[in-house]
CSV table of C-alpha atoms in Angstrom, one decimal:
chain,number,residue,atom,x,y,z
A,258,MET,CA,25.9,75.8,-49.4
A,259,GLU,CA,22.4,76.9,-50.0
A,260,ASP,CA,21.4,80.6,-49.4
A,261,LYS,CA,18.6,81.1,-51.7
A,262,LYS,CA,17.2,84.2,-50.1
A,263,PRO,CA,19.1,87.3,-48.3
A,264,ARG,CA,18.9,87.3,-45.0
A,265,THR,CA,16.7,90.0,-44.6
A,266,GLU,CA,14.1,89.1,-47.0
A,267,ARG,CA,14.2,85.5,-45.2
A,268,ARG,CA,13.6,87.2,-41.9
A,269,GLN,CA,11.0,89.2,-43.1
A,270,SER,CA,8.8,86.8,-44.6
A,271,VAL,CA,9.2,84.5,-41.3
A,272,GLU,CA,8.0,87.6,-39.4
A,273,MET,CA,5.3,87.7,-41.9
A,274,ASP,CA,4.0,84.3,-40.8
A,275,LEU,CA,3.9,85.4,-37.0
A,276,MET,CA,2.7,88.7,-37.5
A,277,GLN,CA,-1.1,88.9,-36.8
A,278,GLU,CA,-1.4,87.4,-33.2
A,279,GLN,CA,2.0,86.8,-32.3
A,280,ALA,CA,5.1,88.1,-33.0
A,281,LEU,CA,8.7,87.7,-31.5
A,282,SER,CA,10.5,90.5,-29.9
A,283,PRO,CA,13.1,92.6,-31.6
A,284,GLN,CA,15.7,90.7,-29.4
A,285,GLU,CA,14.5,87.3,-30.2
A,286,GLN,CA,14.1,88.1,-34.1
A,287,ALA,CA,17.5,90.1,-33.6
A,288,ILE,CA,19.3,86.6,-32.1
A,289,LEU,CA,17.6,84.0,-34.9
A,290,ASP,CA,18.5,86.4,-37.7
A,291,ALA,CA,22.0,86.5,-36.5
A,292,LYS,CA,22.4,82.8,-35.5
A,293,LEU,CA,20.1,80.5,-37.3
A,294,PRO,CA,21.6,80.8,-41.0
A,295,ARG,CA,25.3,79.7,-39.3
A,296,TYR,CA,23.8,76.3,-39.4
A,297,THR,CA,25.2,75.4,-43.0
A,298,VAL,CA,24.9,72.2,-44.8
A,299,ALA,CA,27.4,71.6,-47.7
A,300,ASP,CA,25.6,70.7,-51.0
A,301,PRO,CA,26.5,67.5,-52.5
A,302,THR,CA,28.9,67.9,-55.1
A,303,GLN,CA,28.8,67.0,-58.7
A,304,ALA,CA,30.1,63.1,-58.1
A,305,GLU,CA,27.9,62.6,-55.5
A,306,THR,CA,25.2,63.9,-57.4
A,307,LEU,CA,25.9,61.2,-60.6
A,308,ALA,CA,26.6,58.4,-58.2
A,309,LEU,CA,23.2,59.0,-56.8
A,310,LEU,CA,22.0,58.8,-60.5
A,311,GLY,CA,23.5,56.2,-61.2
A,312,LYS,CA,21.9,54.1,-58.4
A,313,LEU,CA,18.3,55.3,-59.1
A,314,LEU,CA,18.4,55.1,-63.0
A,315,PRO,CA,17.7,50.9,-62.5
A,316,HIS,CA,14.3,51.8,-61.0
A,317,LEU,CA,13.4,53.5,-64.0
A,318,GLN,CA,13.3,50.1,-65.4
A,319,PRO,CA,9.8,48.1,-65.5
A,320,ASN,CA,11.7,45.5,-63.8
A,321,PRO,CA,14.6,46.7,-62.1
A,322,VAL,CA,17.9,44.1,-61.8
A,323,ILE,CA,19.3,46.4,-59.0
A,324,ALA,CA,22.9,44.8,-57.9
A,325,PRO,CA,23.1,44.9,-54.0
A,326,ASP,CA,25.7,46.9,-52.8
A,327,PRO,CA,28.9,44.7,-51.6
A,328,PRO,CA,29.1,43.6,-48.1
A,329,THR,CA,31.1,46.4,-46.0
A,330,PRO,CA,33.3,44.5,-43.3
A,331,ARG,CA,32.4,44.9,-39.9
A,332,PHE,CA,35.0,46.5,-37.8
A,333,SER,CA,35.3,43.1,-35.6
A,334,GLU,CA,35.5,40.9,-38.7
A,335,LEU,CA,38.3,43.2,-39.8
A,336,LEU,CA,40.1,43.0,-36.0
A,337,GLU,CA,39.2,38.9,-36.4
A,338,GLY,CA,41.3,39.2,-39.4
A,339,ALA,CA,44.3,41.2,-38.3
A,340,GLN,CA,44.2,38.5,-35.1
A,341,THR,CA,44.6,35.6,-37.3
A,342,LYS,CA,48.1,36.8,-38.3
A,343,PRO,CA,51.3,35.3,-36.5
A,344,TYR,CA,51.5,37.1,-33.4
A,345,GLU,CA,55.3,38.3,-33.8
A,346,ALA,CA,54.6,39.4,-37.1
A,347,THR,CA,51.9,41.3,-36.2
A,348,VAL,CA,53.0,42.7,-33.6
A,349,TRP,CA,56.3,44.0,-34.8
A,350,SER,CA,54.4,45.5,-38.3
A,351,ARG,CA,51.9,47.6,-35.8
A,352,MET,CA,55.0,49.1,-34.2
A,353,LEU,CA,56.6,49.5,-37.0
A,354,GLY,CA,53.5,51.2,-38.5
A,355,TRP,CA,52.6,53.2,-35.3
A,356,LEU,CA,55.9,54.5,-35.5
A,357,GLY,CA,55.6,55.5,-39.4
A,358,VAL,CA,52.1,57.0,-38.7
A,359,HIS,CA,53.2,59.0,-35.5
A,360,VAL,CA,56.8,59.9,-36.1
A,361,SER,CA,57.0,62.3,-39.0
A,362,THR,CA,60.4,62.6,-40.9
A,363,PRO,CA,61.8,65.5,-39.0
A,364,HIS,CA,61.6,63.5,-35.9
A,365,ARG,CA,63.4,60.6,-37.5
A,366,VAL,CA,65.9,62.7,-38.7
A,367,MET,CA,66.4,63.9,-34.9
A,368,GLY,CA,66.3,60.3,-33.9
A,369,ALA,CA,69.4,60.1,-35.8
A,370,SER,CA,71.0,63.4,-35.3
A,371,ILE,CA,70.8,62.2,-31.5
A,372,LEU,CA,72.4,58.9,-32.2
A,373,LEU,CA,75.3,60.7,-33.9
A,374,LEU,CA,75.6,62.8,-31.2
A,375,CYS,CA,75.8,60.4,-28.5
A,376,LEU,CA,78.7,59.0,-30.1
A,377,ILE,CA,80.2,62.3,-30.6
A,378,ILE,CA,80.0,63.0,-27.1
A,379,GLY,CA,80.9,59.6,-25.8
A,380,TRP,CA,84.0,59.9,-27.8
A,381,ALA,CA,84.7,63.4,-26.8
A,382,GLU,CA,83.8,63.1,-23.4
A,383,PRO,CA,87.0,63.3,-22.0
A,384,SER,CA,88.7,66.2,-23.7
A,385,LEU,CA,85.3,68.1,-22.8
A,386,ALA,CA,85.8,67.1,-19.0
A,387,SER,CA,89.3,68.8,-19.4
A,388,SER,CA,88.8,71.7,-20.9
A,389,LEU,CA,86.0,73.1,-19.9
A,390,PRO,CA,85.1,74.9,-16.3
A,391,GLY,CA,83.5,72.3,-14.3
A,392,GLY,CA,83.3,69.6,-17.1
A,393,GLU,CA,85.0,67.1,-14.9
A,394,ARG,CA,81.7,67.4,-12.7
A,395,LEU,CA,79.2,66.9,-15.7
A,396,SER,CA,77.8,63.8,-17.2
A,397,TRP,CA,77.5,65.2,-21.0
A,398,LEU,CA,75.3,62.6,-22.0
A,399,PRO,CA,72.6,62.5,-20.0
A,400,PHE,CA,72.6,66.5,-19.7
A,401,LEU,CA,72.4,66.8,-23.4
A,402,LEU,CA,70.2,64.2,-24.5
A,403,PRO,CA,66.8,65.3,-22.8
A,404,LEU,CA,67.5,68.8,-24.2
A,405,PHE,CA,67.9,67.6,-27.7
A,406,THR,CA,64.9,65.4,-26.9
A,407,GLY,CA,62.6,68.0,-25.8
A,408,VAL,CA,63.2,70.0,-28.9
A,409,THR,CA,61.3,67.4,-31.1
A,410,LEU,CA,59.1,67.6,-28.1
A,411,SER,CA,58.0,70.9,-27.7
A,412,PHE,CA,58.1,71.1,-31.6
A,413,SER,CA,55.8,68.5,-32.1
A,414,LEU,CA,53.4,69.5,-29.4
A,415,ARG,CA,53.3,73.2,-30.8
A,416,SER,CA,49.7,73.4,-31.6
A,417,LEU,CA,48.6,73.4,-27.3
A,418,GLY,CA,46.8,76.3,-26.4
A,419,THR,CA,46.2,77.4,-29.9
A,420,PRO,CA,43.0,77.5,-32.1
A,421,MET,CA,45.0,74.7,-34.2
A,422,LEU,CA,44.3,72.5,-31.4
A,423,GLU,CA,40.7,73.4,-32.0
A,424,LEU,CA,40.6,72.0,-35.7
A,425,GLU,CA,42.8,68.9,-34.4
A,426,ARG,CA,39.5,67.8,-32.3
A,427,SER,CA,37.7,67.6,-35.4
A,428,LEU,CA,39.9,64.6,-36.3
A,429,PRO,CA,38.5,61.1,-35.9
A,430,ILE,CA,40.8,60.5,-33.1
A,431,SER,CA,41.1,62.5,-29.5
A,432,PRO,CA,43.5,65.3,-29.4
A,433,ALA,CA,44.7,63.3,-25.8
A,434,TYR,CA,45.5,60.6,-27.5
A,435,ARG,CA,47.2,62.2,-30.1
A,436,LEU,CA,49.3,64.7,-28.0
A,437,MET,CA,50.3,61.1,-25.7
A,438,SER,CA,51.2,59.1,-29.2
A,439,ARG,CA,52.9,62.1,-30.4
A,440,ALA,CA,55.2,62.2,-27.4
A,441,ILE,CA,55.4,58.9,-26.8
A,442,ALA,CA,56.5,57.9,-30.2
A,443,ILE,CA,59.2,61.2,-29.9
A,444,VAL,CA,60.6,60.3,-26.5
A,445,SER,CA,60.6,56.1,-28.0
A,446,THR,CA,62.6,57.1,-31.0
A,447,CYS,CA,65.0,59.1,-29.0
A,448,ALA,CA,65.4,56.1,-26.4
A,449,LEU,CA,65.8,53.5,-28.9
A,450,ALA,CA,68.7,55.8,-30.5
A,451,ALA,CA,70.4,56.5,-27.5
A,452,LEU,CA,70.2,52.9,-26.1
A,453,ALA,CA,71.9,51.9,-29.6
A,454,ALA,CA,74.3,54.7,-29.1
A,455,SER,CA,74.8,53.1,-25.4
A,456,THR,CA,75.5,49.5,-26.6
A,457,LEU,CA,78.2,51.2,-29.1
A,458,LEU,CA,80.0,52.9,-26.2
A,459,VAL,CA,79.7,50.7,-23.9
A,460,LEU,CA,81.4,48.2,-26.4
A,461,TRP,CA,83.6,50.8,-27.4
A,462,THR,CA,85.3,52.6,-24.0
A,463,ALA,CA,83.0,50.8,-21.2
A,464,PRO,CA,83.6,53.3,-18.7
A,465,TYR,CA,80.4,51.6,-16.9
A,466,GLY,CA,78.1,48.8,-17.2
A,467,LEU,CA,75.5,48.9,-19.8
A,468,LEU,CA,72.5,48.7,-17.1
A,469,SER,CA,74.1,52.0,-15.2
A,470,LEU,CA,75.0,54.0,-18.3
A,471,MET,CA,71.3,53.8,-19.7
A,472,LEU,CA,69.9,54.4,-16.3
A,473,SER,CA,72.0,57.4,-16.4
A,474,TRP,CA,70.4,59.2,-19.4
A,475,LEU,CA,66.9,57.2,-19.4
A,476,SER,CA,65.8,58.9,-16.0
A,477,PRO,CA,66.9,62.7,-17.0
A,478,LEU,CA,65.2,62.0,-20.3
A,479,LEU,CA,61.9,60.9,-18.9
A,480,LEU,CA,61.9,63.5,-16.1
A,481,TYR,CA,62.9,66.2,-18.6
A,482,CYS,CA,60.0,64.8,-21.1
A,483,ALA,CA,57.8,64.7,-18.6
A,484,GLY,CA,58.5,68.1,-17.4
A,485,THR,CA,58.5,69.8,-20.4
A,486,VAL,CA,54.7,68.6,-21.3
A,487,TRP,CA,53.5,69.1,-18.0
A,488,LEU,CA,54.9,73.0,-17.8
A,489,MET,CA,53.6,73.4,-21.7
A,490,LEU,CA,50.3,72.0,-20.6
A,491,ARG,CA,50.1,74.3,-17.6
A,492,PHE,CA,51.9,77.4,-19.2
A,493,GLY,CA,51.7,76.9,-22.7
A,494,PRO,CA,54.1,75.3,-25.6
A,495,VAL,CA,56.7,78.3,-25.6
A,496,SER,CA,57.1,79.4,-21.8
A,497,GLY,CA,56.8,75.6,-20.7
A,498,SER,CA,59.7,74.5,-22.9
A,499,LEU,CA,61.7,77.6,-22.2
A,500,SER,CA,61.0,77.1,-18.5
A,501,MET,CA,62.4,73.4,-18.4
A,502,ALA,CA,65.1,74.3,-20.4
A,503,LEU,CA,66.4,77.0,-18.3
A,504,LEU,CA,65.4,74.6,-15.1
A,505,TRP,CA,68.0,71.8,-16.6
A,506,VAL,CA,70.6,74.2,-17.7
A,507,THR,CA,70.8,75.6,-14.0
A,508,GLN,CA,71.7,72.3,-12.9
A,509,PRO,CA,75.2,71.4,-13.0
A,510,PHE,CA,75.8,75.1,-12.0
A,511,LEU,CA,74.0,74.0,-8.7
A,512,LEU,CA,75.2,70.6,-8.2
A,513,GLU,CA,76.4,70.9,-4.5
A,514,ALA,CA,73.2,73.0,-3.6
A,515,LEU,CA,71.2,70.0,-5.4
A,516,GLY,CA,72.3,66.7,-3.5
A,517,VAL,CA,70.4,63.9,-4.6
A,518,PHE,CA,68.1,66.2,-7.0
A,519,TYR,CA,71.0,66.5,-9.1
A,520,PHE,CA,69.5,64.2,-11.5
A,521,ILE,CA,72.4,64.3,-14.3
A,522,GLY,CA,75.2,63.0,-12.3
A,523,ASP,CA,77.7,59.9,-13.0
A,524,PRO,CA,77.3,56.1,-11.4
A,525,VAL,CA,80.7,57.5,-9.4
A,526,MET,CA,78.8,60.3,-7.8
A,527,THR,CA,77.7,59.8,-4.1
A,528,GLY,CA,73.7,59.1,-4.5
A,529,TRP,CA,73.7,58.4,-7.6
A,530,LEU,CA,70.5,55.5,-7.7
A,531,THR,CA,69.4,57.6,-5.0
A,532,SER,CA,68.8,60.4,-7.5
A,533,LYS,CA,67.6,58.4,-10.5
A,534,LEU,CA,65.1,56.5,-8.3
A,535,ILE,CA,63.6,59.9,-7.4
A,536,ALA,CA,63.7,61.3,-10.8
A,537,LEU,CA,61.7,58.3,-11.7
A,538,GLY,CA,59.7,59.1,-9.3
A,539,PHE,CA,58.8,63.0,-10.3
A,540,VAL,CA,57.7,61.2,-13.6
A,541,CYS,CA,55.3,58.8,-12.4
A,542,ILE,CA,53.6,62.2,-10.6
A,543,LEU,CA,54.2,64.3,-13.9
A,544,ILE,CA,52.6,61.9,-15.7
A,545,GLY,CA,49.8,60.8,-13.6
A,546,ASP,CA,49.3,64.7,-13.6
A,547,ILE,CA,49.3,65.2,-17.3
A,548,VAL,CA,46.9,62.5,-18.0
A,549,ARG,CA,44.2,64.1,-15.4
A,550,MET,CA,45.0,67.5,-17.4
A,551,LEU,CA,44.5,65.6,-21.0
A,552,ARG,CA,41.0,64.3,-19.4
A,553,LYS,CA,40.1,68.0,-19.4
A,554,LEU,CA,41.4,69.4,-22.9
A,555,ASN,CA,38.0,69.3,-24.2
A,556,LEU,CA,37.2,72.3,-21.9
A,557,SER,CA,40.1,74.0,-20.9
A,558,TYR,CA,41.3,74.5,-24.2
A,559,ALA,CA,37.9,75.4,-26.1
A,560,THR,CA,37.6,78.2,-23.2
A,561,ARG,CA,41.1,79.4,-23.5
A,562,THR,CA,41.2,79.6,-27.2
A,563,ARG,CA,37.3,81.2,-28.0
A,564,ARG,CA,38.8,83.7,-25.4
A,565,SER,CA,41.5,84.3,-27.9
A,566,ALA,CA,39.3,84.5,-30.7
B,228,MET,CA,14.7,70.4,-69.7
B,229,VAL,CA,15.4,73.0,-67.2
B,230,SER,CA,12.2,75.0,-67.9
B,231,LEU,CA,10.0,72.2,-67.3
B,232,THR,CA,8.1,72.4,-64.1
B,233,ASP,CA,8.6,69.6,-61.4
B,234,GLU,CA,5.3,67.9,-61.9
B,235,GLU,CA,5.7,67.8,-65.9
B,236,LEU,CA,9.4,65.9,-64.7
B,237,LEU,CA,7.4,63.5,-62.7
B,238,THR,CA,4.9,63.1,-65.5
B,239,MET,CA,8.4,62.0,-67.9
B,240,ILE,CA,9.4,59.9,-65.2
B,241,ARG,CA,6.2,57.8,-65.5
B,242,ASP,CA,7.0,57.3,-68.6
B,243,GLY,CA,10.5,55.9,-68.2
B,244,GLN,CA,12.7,58.9,-69.4
B,245,PRO,CA,16.1,58.8,-67.5
B,246,ALA,CA,16.5,62.8,-68.5
B,247,ALA,CA,13.5,63.8,-66.9
B,248,LEU,CA,15.0,61.7,-63.5
B,249,GLU,CA,18.5,63.3,-64.0
B,250,ALA,CA,16.7,66.8,-64.0
B,251,LEU,CA,14.9,66.0,-60.5
B,252,ILE,CA,17.7,64.9,-59.4
B,253,TYR,CA,19.8,68.0,-60.0
B,254,ARG,CA,17.2,70.1,-58.5
B,255,TYR,CA,16.2,68.3,-55.2
B,256,HIS,CA,18.9,66.1,-54.7
B,257,GLY,CA,20.8,69.1,-52.8
B,258,PRO,CA,17.7,70.2,-50.7
B,259,ILE,CA,16.3,66.9,-49.9
B,260,ARG,CA,19.9,65.9,-48.4
B,261,ALA,CA,20.2,68.8,-46.3
B,262,TYR,CA,16.6,69.0,-45.2
B,263,LEU,CA,17.5,65.2,-43.9
B,264,ASN,CA,20.8,66.2,-42.6
B,265,ARG,CA,19.2,68.8,-40.2
B,266,VAL,CA,16.7,67.1,-39.2
B,267,LEU,CA,18.3,64.1,-38.4
B,268,HIS,CA,22.0,65.2,-38.0
B,269,SER,CA,23.7,62.2,-39.5
B,270,PRO,CA,25.0,62.8,-43.2
B,271,SER,CA,25.2,59.3,-43.1
B,272,LEU,CA,21.7,58.8,-43.0
B,273,ALA,CA,20.9,61.7,-44.8
B,274,ASP,CA,22.2,60.0,-47.7
B,275,ASP,CA,20.5,57.0,-47.4
B,276,LEU,CA,16.9,58.5,-46.6
B,277,THR,CA,17.5,60.7,-50.0
B,278,GLN,CA,18.4,58.0,-51.8
B,279,GLU,CA,14.8,55.5,-50.6
B,280,CYS,CA,13.3,59.1,-50.9
B,281,PHE,CA,14.1,59.4,-54.6
B,282,VAL,CA,13.2,55.4,-54.6
B,283,ARG,CA,9.5,56.4,-53.5
B,284,VAL,CA,9.1,59.1,-55.8
B,285,ILE,CA,10.1,57.0,-58.5
B,286,THR,CA,7.5,54.2,-57.7
B,287,ALA,CA,4.9,56.7,-57.0
B,288,ALA,CA,5.5,58.2,-60.3
B,289,GLN,CA,5.4,55.0,-62.0
B,290,SER,CA,2.3,53.8,-60.6
B,291,GLY,CA,0.8,57.0,-61.4
B,292,ARG,CA,0.3,58.6,-58.2
B,293,LEU,CA,1.5,62.1,-59.3
B,294,PRO,CA,0.6,65.0,-56.7
B,295,HIS,CA,-0.7,68.3,-57.5
B,296,GLN,CA,2.3,70.2,-56.2
B,297,ALA,CA,5.9,67.7,-56.1
B,298,ARG,CA,7.8,69.9,-54.2
B,299,PRO,CA,6.0,69.5,-51.1
B,300,TRP,CA,5.4,65.9,-51.7
B,301,ILE,CA,8.6,65.4,-52.2
B,302,TYR,CA,9.2,67.1,-49.0
B,303,ARG,CA,6.5,64.6,-47.5
B,304,ILE,CA,8.0,61.7,-48.3
B,305,ALA,CA,11.1,62.7,-46.8
B,306,THR,CA,9.4,63.6,-43.8
B,307,ASN,CA,7.7,60.6,-43.3
B,308,LEU,CA,10.9,58.5,-44.0
B,309,CYS,CA,12.3,60.6,-41.1
B,310,LYS,CA,9.2,59.4,-39.0
B,311,ASP,CA,9.7,55.9,-40.0
B,312,LEU,CA,13.6,55.8,-38.5
B,313,TRP,CA,12.3,57.6,-35.9
B,314,LYS,CA,9.9,55.0,-34.6
B,315,LYS,CA,12.7,52.2,-34.7
B,316,SER,CA,14.3,51.6,-31.4
B,317,SER,CA,17.8,51.1,-32.9
B,318,TYR,CA,18.1,54.5,-34.0
B,319,ARG,CA,17.1,55.8,-30.8
B,320,GLN,CA,20.2,53.8,-29.8
B,321,GLU,CA,22.3,54.9,-32.4
B,322,GLN,CA,21.6,58.5,-32.1
B,323,SER,CA,23.6,59.4,-29.0
B,324,VAL,CA,26.9,57.9,-30.9
B,325,ASP,CA,26.8,59.8,-33.8
B,326,PRO,CA,26.6,63.4,-33.4
B,327,VAL,CA,28.2,65.2,-36.0
B,328,LYS,CA,28.9,69.1,-35.4
B,329,LEU,CA,31.4,69.9,-37.2
B,330,SER,CA,31.2,72.6,-40.4
B,331,ARG,CA,32.3,71.6,-43.1
B,332,GLN,CA,32.9,75.0,-44.5
B,333,GLN,CA,35.6,75.6,-46.1
B,334,ASP,CA,37.2,79.2,-47.0
B,335,HIS,CA,39.9,81.3,-46.6
B,336,GLU,CA,39.0,83.0,-43.5
B,337,THR,CA,41.5,83.0,-40.6
B,338,VAL,CA,41.1,79.9,-38.2
B,339,ALA,CA,39.7,81.9,-35.3
B,340,SER,CA,37.2,83.3,-37.6
B,341,ILE,CA,36.3,79.5,-38.5
B,342,LEU,CA,36.1,78.2,-35.6
B,343,GLU,CA,33.8,81.0,-34.3
B,344,ARG,CA,31.4,80.1,-36.6
B,345,GLN,CA,32.1,76.0,-36.2
B,346,TRP,CA,30.6,77.3,-32.5
B,347,GLU,CA,28.0,79.5,-33.5
B,348,ARG,CA,26.6,76.4,-35.7
B,349,GLU,CA,27.3,73.8,-32.8
B,350,ALA,CA,25.1,76.1,-30.9
B,351,VAL,CA,22.8,76.3,-33.2
B,352,ILE,CA,22.8,72.6,-33.6
B,353,GLU,CA,22.3,71.8,-29.9
B,354,CYS,CA,19.4,74.4,-29.7
B,355,LEU,CA,17.4,72.8,-32.4
B,356,GLN,CA,18.1,69.7,-30.7
B,357,ALA,CA,16.6,70.8,-28.0
B,358,LEU,CA,13.0,71.3,-29.9
B,359,GLN,CA,11.3,68.6,-30.4
B,360,GLU,CA,10.9,66.6,-33.4
B,361,ASP,CA,8.1,67.6,-35.3
B,362,ASN,CA,8.7,71.5,-34.2
B,363,ARG,CA,12.2,71.2,-35.4
B,364,GLN,CA,11.0,69.9,-38.5
B,365,ILE,CA,8.5,73.0,-39.0
B,366,VAL,CA,11.4,75.0,-38.1
B,367,ILE,CA,13.9,73.6,-40.7
B,368,LEU,CA,10.9,73.3,-43.7
B,369,ARG,CA,10.0,77.3,-42.9
B,370,TYR,CA,13.5,79.1,-42.2
B,371,TYR,CA,16.0,76.7,-44.2
B,372,HIS,CA,13.8,75.5,-47.2
B,373,GLU,CA,11.4,78.4,-47.6
B,374,LEU,CA,8.4,76.4,-47.7
B,375,LYS,CA,5.2,77.8,-47.8
B,376,LEU,CA,3.3,77.5,-44.3
B,377,GLU,CA,0.1,75.9,-46.4
B,378,ASP,CA,2.8,73.3,-47.7
B,379,ILE,CA,4.4,72.8,-44.4
B,380,ALA,CA,1.2,72.1,-42.9
B,381,ASP,CA,0.4,69.4,-45.5
B,382,ILE,CA,3.7,67.9,-45.4
B,383,MET,CA,3.1,67.8,-41.1
B,384,GLY,CA,-0.6,66.8,-41.9
B,385,MET,CA,-1.9,69.4,-39.4
B,386,PRO,CA,-3.8,72.5,-39.5
B,387,LEU,CA,-2.6,75.8,-40.6
B,388,SER,CA,-3.8,77.7,-37.0
B,389,THR,CA,-1.7,74.6,-35.5
B,390,LEU,CA,1.4,75.0,-37.3
B,391,LYS,CA,1.5,78.7,-36.9
B,392,SER,CA,1.1,78.2,-32.9
B,393,ARG,CA,4.2,75.8,-33.2
B,394,LEU,CA,6.5,77.8,-35.6
B,395,TYR,CA,5.6,80.9,-32.8
B,396,GLN,CA,6.8,78.6,-30.0
B,397,SER,CA,9.4,77.3,-31.4
B,398,LEU,CA,11.1,80.0,-32.6
B,399,LYS,CA,10.4,81.5,-29.5
B,400,LYS,CA,11.9,78.7,-27.4
B,401,LEU,CA,15.0,78.6,-30.1
B,402,ALA,CA,15.6,82.3,-29.6
B,403,GLN,CA,16.0,82.2,-25.4
B,404,LEU,CA,17.7,78.9,-25.7
B,405,LEU,CA,20.1,80.5,-28.1
B,406,GLN,CA,20.4,83.9,-26.1
B,407,ALA,CA,20.9,81.7,-22.6
B,408,LYS,CA,23.7,79.6,-24.6
B,409,GLU,CA,25.3,83.3,-25.7
B,410,GLY,CA,25.0,84.4,-22.1
B,411,SER,CA,26.5,81.1,-20.7
B,412,ASP,CA,29.5,81.4,-22.9
B,413,ASP,CA,29.8,85.2,-22.4
B,414,GLY,CA,30.1,84.1,-18.5
B,415,ARG,CA,32.8,81.3,-19.6
B,416,GLN,CA,34.7,83.8,-20.9
B,417,GLU,CA,34.5,86.3,-18.2
B,418,ALA,CA,35.7,83.8,-15.8
């Protein structure tokens, strides 16, 4: 940063310019003195100066022969290049690359853990149902899977409402895109893991059809994740995550009272399909509101974090 | 080499001495790039024009057109490059999609203090952008680059009295804008 003279000296010299017939008021001078030095600009690095020197030295020659810079490929050209690849390979490689970028190692470990957990639960469900009070009424997979996914989701969105989000704003992608990418990546990973587990369970124990089993856990999972993100955006990461977890855990105790709003039921329960459809309806509403809130994120979080700073 | 004046360095550049060019670049690369960066509000454009500015310095020196005072002369070349750029309609179209407002300052302070400074920096940039291009250049040359008023008048090609008047008006408007911005930020925080 260039800062050749002390601020007071600089201020005096500027004041001297104006002191004859025109002068700024003390308040005006004070605010200029306080704010203008904030506009700092980074000095060039040694490497940048050397690079510039390297480009300029040929101009000292009597008849300079200056090699042109290699042309930078335009974005459209890169896009065209990508589109010339085989369609399937591009889609799969893009998907894998996207998951590789957005899903960090802890999330991959969590996905594998969920897969393992699903298998253990599927194997142990009959014994759990008989040994725990009320266990026969509870479907363990749709109950626990969202909770574990929610932990990962809360961890990945922990910057919400903190000054760290402001720093993330300086990244080339928007915070809304970043947050939604993370959330989608995590939920997709967990859903894929649970899908694999469900397939194995159907092949292994065949309690219900694969479609029924998938709908049984997929709609609670989506509802839990959408609810968590919605509450996090409303009340902050910690309060939002804990509120949703609390709401979820109280469900089994309110089975009779909830009726079709009991979202973790088995296909054998009455109103099972209705409850799943209601859950999916809630998911749509929550996602719509999340998108609306994320669009307003730039202003609302700037204000909130500035107040805390 | 360090003890040589800028004018002596230009004479040596005219004679084709690379060491003189190296010394001049080390003296002026930072200030000229910072000036162009503040005026144009775009690091990439500032880099391009800095290089072009020094190419013109070399060309002028080789042709024997040496100034009495090198520092305002180099700034004048940079200023003329900015004016040329502003005349291009394509620049005005690009300007709106290239706002670089983020601080590159790195230190060991807290996240909150860095953010606070970054917001203040953005406020200064916004208020400077609200000034007319000529007036913005005057403020930047005087405040950030500490050129003499006579030199700035020479660079901008205007009488000294006009320059003083413009500087006063610009600083006054800048102070008002900064005060208004501070007031609106406080109001928003209270709300």
